[in-house]
Short mmCIF file of N, CA and C in Angstrom, two decimals:
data_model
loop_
_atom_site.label_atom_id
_atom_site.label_comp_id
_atom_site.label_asym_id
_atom_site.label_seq_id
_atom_site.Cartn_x
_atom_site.Cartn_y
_atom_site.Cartn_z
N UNK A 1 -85.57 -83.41 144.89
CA UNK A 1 -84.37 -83.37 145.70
C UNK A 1 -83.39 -84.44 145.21
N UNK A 2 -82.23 -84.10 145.31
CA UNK A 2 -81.22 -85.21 144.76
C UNK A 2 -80.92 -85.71 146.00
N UNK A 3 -80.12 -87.02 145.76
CA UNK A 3 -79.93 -88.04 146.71
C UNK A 3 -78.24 -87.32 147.67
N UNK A 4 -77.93 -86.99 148.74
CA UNK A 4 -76.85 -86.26 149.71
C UNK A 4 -75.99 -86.88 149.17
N UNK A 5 -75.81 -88.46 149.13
CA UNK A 5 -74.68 -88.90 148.40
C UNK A 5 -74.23 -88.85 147.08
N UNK A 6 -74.76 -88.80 146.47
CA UNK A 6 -74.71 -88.22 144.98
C UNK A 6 -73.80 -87.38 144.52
N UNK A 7 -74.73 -86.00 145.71
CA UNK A 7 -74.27 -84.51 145.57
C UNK A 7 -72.83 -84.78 146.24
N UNK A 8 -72.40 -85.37 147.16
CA UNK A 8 -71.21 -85.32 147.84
C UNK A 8 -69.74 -86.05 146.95
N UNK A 9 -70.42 -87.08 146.69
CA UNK A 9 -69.42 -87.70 145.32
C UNK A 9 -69.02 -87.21 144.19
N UNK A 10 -69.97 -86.45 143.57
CA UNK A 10 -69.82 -85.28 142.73
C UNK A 10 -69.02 -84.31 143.28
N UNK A 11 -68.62 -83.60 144.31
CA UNK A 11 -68.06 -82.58 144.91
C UNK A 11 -66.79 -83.14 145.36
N UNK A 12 -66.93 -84.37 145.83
CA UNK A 12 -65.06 -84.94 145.91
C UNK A 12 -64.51 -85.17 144.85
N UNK A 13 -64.95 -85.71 144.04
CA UNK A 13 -64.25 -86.53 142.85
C UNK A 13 -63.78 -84.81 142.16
N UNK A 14 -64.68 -83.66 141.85
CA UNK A 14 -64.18 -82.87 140.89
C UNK A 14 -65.18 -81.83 140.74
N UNK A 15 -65.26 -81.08 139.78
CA UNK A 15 -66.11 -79.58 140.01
C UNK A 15 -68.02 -80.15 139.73
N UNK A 16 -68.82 -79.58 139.88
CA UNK A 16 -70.13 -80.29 139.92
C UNK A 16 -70.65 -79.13 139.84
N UNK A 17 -71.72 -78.99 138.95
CA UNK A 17 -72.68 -77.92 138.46
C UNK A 17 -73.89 -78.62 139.83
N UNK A 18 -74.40 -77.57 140.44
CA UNK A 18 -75.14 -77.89 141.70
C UNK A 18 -76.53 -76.36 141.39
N UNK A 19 -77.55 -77.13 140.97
CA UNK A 19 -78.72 -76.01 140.91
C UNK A 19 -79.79 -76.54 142.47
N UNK A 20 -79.59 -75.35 143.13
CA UNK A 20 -80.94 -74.79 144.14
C UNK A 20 -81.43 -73.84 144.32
N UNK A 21 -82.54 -73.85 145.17
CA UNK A 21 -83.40 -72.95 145.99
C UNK A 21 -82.61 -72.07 147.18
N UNK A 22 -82.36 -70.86 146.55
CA UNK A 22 -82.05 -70.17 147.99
C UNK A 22 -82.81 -69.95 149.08
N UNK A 23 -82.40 -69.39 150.03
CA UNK A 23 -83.81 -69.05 151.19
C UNK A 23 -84.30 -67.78 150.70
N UNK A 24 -84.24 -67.34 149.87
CA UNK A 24 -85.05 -66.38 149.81
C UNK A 24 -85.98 -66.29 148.20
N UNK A 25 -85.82 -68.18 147.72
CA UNK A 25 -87.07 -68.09 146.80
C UNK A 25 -85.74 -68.46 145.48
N UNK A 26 -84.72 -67.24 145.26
CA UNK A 26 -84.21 -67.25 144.14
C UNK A 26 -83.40 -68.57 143.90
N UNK A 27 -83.42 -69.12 142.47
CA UNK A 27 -82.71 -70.03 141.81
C UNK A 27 -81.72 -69.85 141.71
N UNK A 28 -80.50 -71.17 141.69
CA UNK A 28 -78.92 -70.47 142.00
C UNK A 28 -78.07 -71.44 141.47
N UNK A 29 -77.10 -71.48 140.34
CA UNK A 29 -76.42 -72.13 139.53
C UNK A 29 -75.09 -72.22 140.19
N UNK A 30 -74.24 -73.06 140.40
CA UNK A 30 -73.15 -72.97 141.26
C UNK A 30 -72.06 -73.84 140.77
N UNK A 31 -70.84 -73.67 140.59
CA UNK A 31 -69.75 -74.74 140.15
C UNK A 31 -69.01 -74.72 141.63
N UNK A 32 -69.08 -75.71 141.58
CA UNK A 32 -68.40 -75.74 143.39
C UNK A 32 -67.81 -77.09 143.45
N UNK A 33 -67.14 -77.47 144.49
CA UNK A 33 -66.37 -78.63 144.62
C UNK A 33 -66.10 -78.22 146.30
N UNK A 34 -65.60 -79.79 146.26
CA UNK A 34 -64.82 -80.29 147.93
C UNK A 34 -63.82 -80.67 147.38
N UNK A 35 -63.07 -81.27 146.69
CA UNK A 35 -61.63 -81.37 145.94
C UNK A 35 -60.54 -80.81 146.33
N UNK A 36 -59.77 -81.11 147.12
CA UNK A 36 -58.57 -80.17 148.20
C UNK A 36 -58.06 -79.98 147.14
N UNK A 37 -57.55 -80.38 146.15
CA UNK A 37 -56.79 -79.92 144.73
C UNK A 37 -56.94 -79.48 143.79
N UNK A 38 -58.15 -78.81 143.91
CA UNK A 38 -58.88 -77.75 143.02
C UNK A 38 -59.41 -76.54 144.24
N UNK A 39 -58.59 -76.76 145.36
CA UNK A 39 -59.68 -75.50 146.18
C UNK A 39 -57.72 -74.95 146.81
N UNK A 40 -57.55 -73.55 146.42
CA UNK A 40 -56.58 -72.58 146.54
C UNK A 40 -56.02 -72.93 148.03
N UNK A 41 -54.63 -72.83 148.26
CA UNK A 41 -54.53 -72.81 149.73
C UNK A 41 -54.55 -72.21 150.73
N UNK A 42 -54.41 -70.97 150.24
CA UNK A 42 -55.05 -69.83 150.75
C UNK A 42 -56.24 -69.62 151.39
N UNK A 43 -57.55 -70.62 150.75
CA UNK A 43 -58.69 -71.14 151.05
C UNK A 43 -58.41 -71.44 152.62
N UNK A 44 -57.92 -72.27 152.75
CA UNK A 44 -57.79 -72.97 154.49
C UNK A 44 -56.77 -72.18 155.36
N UNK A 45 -57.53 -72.01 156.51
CA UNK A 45 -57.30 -70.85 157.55
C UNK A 45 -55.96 -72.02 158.45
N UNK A 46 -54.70 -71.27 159.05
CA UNK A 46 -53.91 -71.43 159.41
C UNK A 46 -54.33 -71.93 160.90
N UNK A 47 -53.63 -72.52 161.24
CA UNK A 47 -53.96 -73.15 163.14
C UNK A 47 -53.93 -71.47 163.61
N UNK A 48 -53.46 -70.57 163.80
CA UNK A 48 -52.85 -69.34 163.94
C UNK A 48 -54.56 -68.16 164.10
N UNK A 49 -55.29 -68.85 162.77
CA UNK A 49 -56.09 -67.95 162.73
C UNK A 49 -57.16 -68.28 162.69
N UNK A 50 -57.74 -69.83 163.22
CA UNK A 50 -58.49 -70.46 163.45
C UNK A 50 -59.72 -69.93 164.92
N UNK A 51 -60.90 -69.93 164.51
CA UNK A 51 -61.56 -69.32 165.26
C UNK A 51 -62.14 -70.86 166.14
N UNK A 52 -63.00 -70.64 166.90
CA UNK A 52 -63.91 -71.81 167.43
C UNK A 52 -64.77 -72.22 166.81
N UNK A 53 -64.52 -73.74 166.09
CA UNK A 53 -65.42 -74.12 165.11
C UNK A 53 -66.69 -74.34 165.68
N UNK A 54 -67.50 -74.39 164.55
CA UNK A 54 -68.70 -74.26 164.80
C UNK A 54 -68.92 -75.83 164.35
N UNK A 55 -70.17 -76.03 165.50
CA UNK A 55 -70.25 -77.92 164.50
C UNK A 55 -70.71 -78.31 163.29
N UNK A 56 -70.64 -79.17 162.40
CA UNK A 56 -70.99 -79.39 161.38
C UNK A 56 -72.51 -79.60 161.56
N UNK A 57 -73.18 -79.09 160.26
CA UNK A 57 -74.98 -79.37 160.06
C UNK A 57 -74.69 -80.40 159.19
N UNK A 58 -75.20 -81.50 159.42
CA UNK A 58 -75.70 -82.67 158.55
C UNK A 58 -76.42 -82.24 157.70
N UNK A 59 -77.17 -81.37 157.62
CA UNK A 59 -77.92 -80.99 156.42
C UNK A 59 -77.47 -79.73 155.40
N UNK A 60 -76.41 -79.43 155.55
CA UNK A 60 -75.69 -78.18 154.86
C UNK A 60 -74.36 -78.90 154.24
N UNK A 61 -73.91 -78.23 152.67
CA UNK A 61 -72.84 -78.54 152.80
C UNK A 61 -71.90 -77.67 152.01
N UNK A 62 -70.74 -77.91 152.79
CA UNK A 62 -69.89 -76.74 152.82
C UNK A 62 -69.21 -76.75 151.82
N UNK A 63 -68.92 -75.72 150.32
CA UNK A 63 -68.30 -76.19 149.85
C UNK A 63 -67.52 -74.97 148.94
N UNK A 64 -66.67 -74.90 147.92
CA UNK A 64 -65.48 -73.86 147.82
C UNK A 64 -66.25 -73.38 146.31
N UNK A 65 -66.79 -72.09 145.97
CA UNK A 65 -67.63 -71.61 144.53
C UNK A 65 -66.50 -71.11 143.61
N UNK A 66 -66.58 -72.32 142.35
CA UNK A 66 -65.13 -71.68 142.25
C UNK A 66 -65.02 -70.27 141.48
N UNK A 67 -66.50 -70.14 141.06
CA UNK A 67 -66.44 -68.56 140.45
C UNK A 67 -66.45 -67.26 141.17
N UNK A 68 -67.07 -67.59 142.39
CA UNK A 68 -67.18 -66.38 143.24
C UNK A 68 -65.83 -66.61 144.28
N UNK A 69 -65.11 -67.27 144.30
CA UNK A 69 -63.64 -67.78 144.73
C UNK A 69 -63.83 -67.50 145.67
N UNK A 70 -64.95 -68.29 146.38
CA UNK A 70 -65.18 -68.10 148.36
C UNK A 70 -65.84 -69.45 148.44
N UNK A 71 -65.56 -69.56 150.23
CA UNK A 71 -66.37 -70.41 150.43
C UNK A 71 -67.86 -70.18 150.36
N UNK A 72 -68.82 -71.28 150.49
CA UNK A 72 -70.32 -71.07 150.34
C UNK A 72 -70.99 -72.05 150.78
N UNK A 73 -72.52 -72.32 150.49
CA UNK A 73 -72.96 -73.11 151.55
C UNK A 73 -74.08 -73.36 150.81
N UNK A 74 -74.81 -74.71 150.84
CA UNK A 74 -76.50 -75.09 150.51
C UNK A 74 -77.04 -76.23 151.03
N UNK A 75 -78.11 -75.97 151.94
CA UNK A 75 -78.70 -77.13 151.99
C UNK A 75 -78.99 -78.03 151.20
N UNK A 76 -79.00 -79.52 151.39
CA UNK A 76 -79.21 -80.54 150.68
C UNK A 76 -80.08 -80.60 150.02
N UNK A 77 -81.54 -80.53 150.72
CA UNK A 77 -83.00 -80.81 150.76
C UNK A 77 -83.38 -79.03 149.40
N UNK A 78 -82.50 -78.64 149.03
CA UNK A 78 -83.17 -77.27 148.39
C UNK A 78 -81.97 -77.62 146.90
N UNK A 79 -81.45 -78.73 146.93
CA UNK A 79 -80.62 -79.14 145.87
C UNK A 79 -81.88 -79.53 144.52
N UNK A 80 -81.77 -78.88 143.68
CA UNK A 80 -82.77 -79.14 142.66
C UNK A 80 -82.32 -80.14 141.14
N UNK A 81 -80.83 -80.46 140.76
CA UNK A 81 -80.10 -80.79 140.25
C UNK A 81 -78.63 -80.55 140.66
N UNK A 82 -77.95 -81.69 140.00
CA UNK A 82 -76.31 -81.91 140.51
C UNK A 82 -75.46 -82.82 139.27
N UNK A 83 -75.12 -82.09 138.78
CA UNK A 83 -74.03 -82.89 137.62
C UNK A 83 -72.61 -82.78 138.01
N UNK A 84 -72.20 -83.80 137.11
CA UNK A 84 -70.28 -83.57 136.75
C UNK A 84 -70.36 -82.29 135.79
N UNK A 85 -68.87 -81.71 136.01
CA UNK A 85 -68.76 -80.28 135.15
C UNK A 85 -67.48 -80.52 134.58
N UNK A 86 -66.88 -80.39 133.25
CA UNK A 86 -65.91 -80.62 133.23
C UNK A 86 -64.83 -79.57 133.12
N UNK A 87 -64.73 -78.66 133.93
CA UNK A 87 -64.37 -77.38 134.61
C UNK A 87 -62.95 -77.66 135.55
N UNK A 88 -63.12 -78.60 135.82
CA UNK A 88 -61.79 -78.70 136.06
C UNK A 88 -60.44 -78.84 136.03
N UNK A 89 -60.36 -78.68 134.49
CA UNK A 89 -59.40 -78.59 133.74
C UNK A 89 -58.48 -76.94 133.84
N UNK A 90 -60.01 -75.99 134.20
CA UNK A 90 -59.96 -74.85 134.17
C UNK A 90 -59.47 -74.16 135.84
N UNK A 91 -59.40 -74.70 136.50
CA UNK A 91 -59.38 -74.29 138.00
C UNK A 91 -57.88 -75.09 138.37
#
């Protein structure tokens, strides 16, 4: 397991190659980021169309895939590796 802070610093600063365990066994390669300036604005839902948030899981984290151009989601604890990507040149 990689260390939460790690994975989270990696995801602010810029795009981060993030390998885990899905729940259902399969292995899963991911370029993802938290980077408001690499994530579309379109991405973030308007006051207008905002539903009732749901609370944050400390153990999940939420973050923008930039290949499948959605949001997405992985637990921490199923994080198997986490690098810098330098992909963000590209996004």
């Amino acid at each position: 397991m990689v260390d939460k802070t790690v994975v989270n610093t990696l995801l602010d600063e810029g795009v981060a190659e993030v390998k885990f365990v899905k729940k259902d066994g399969t292995n899963r390669v991911m370029l993802c980021t938290t980077n408001t300036s690499l994530i579309p604005e379109r991405a973030f839902k308007s006051e207008e169309d905002s539903k009732e948030v749901k609370p944050k899981n400390p153990d999940v984290a939420v973050i923008w895939d930039l290949q499948k151009d959605a949001w997405r989601s992985f637990r921490y604890d199923s994080v198997t590796s986490a690098l810098s990507h330098p992909a963000a040149e590209r996004y």
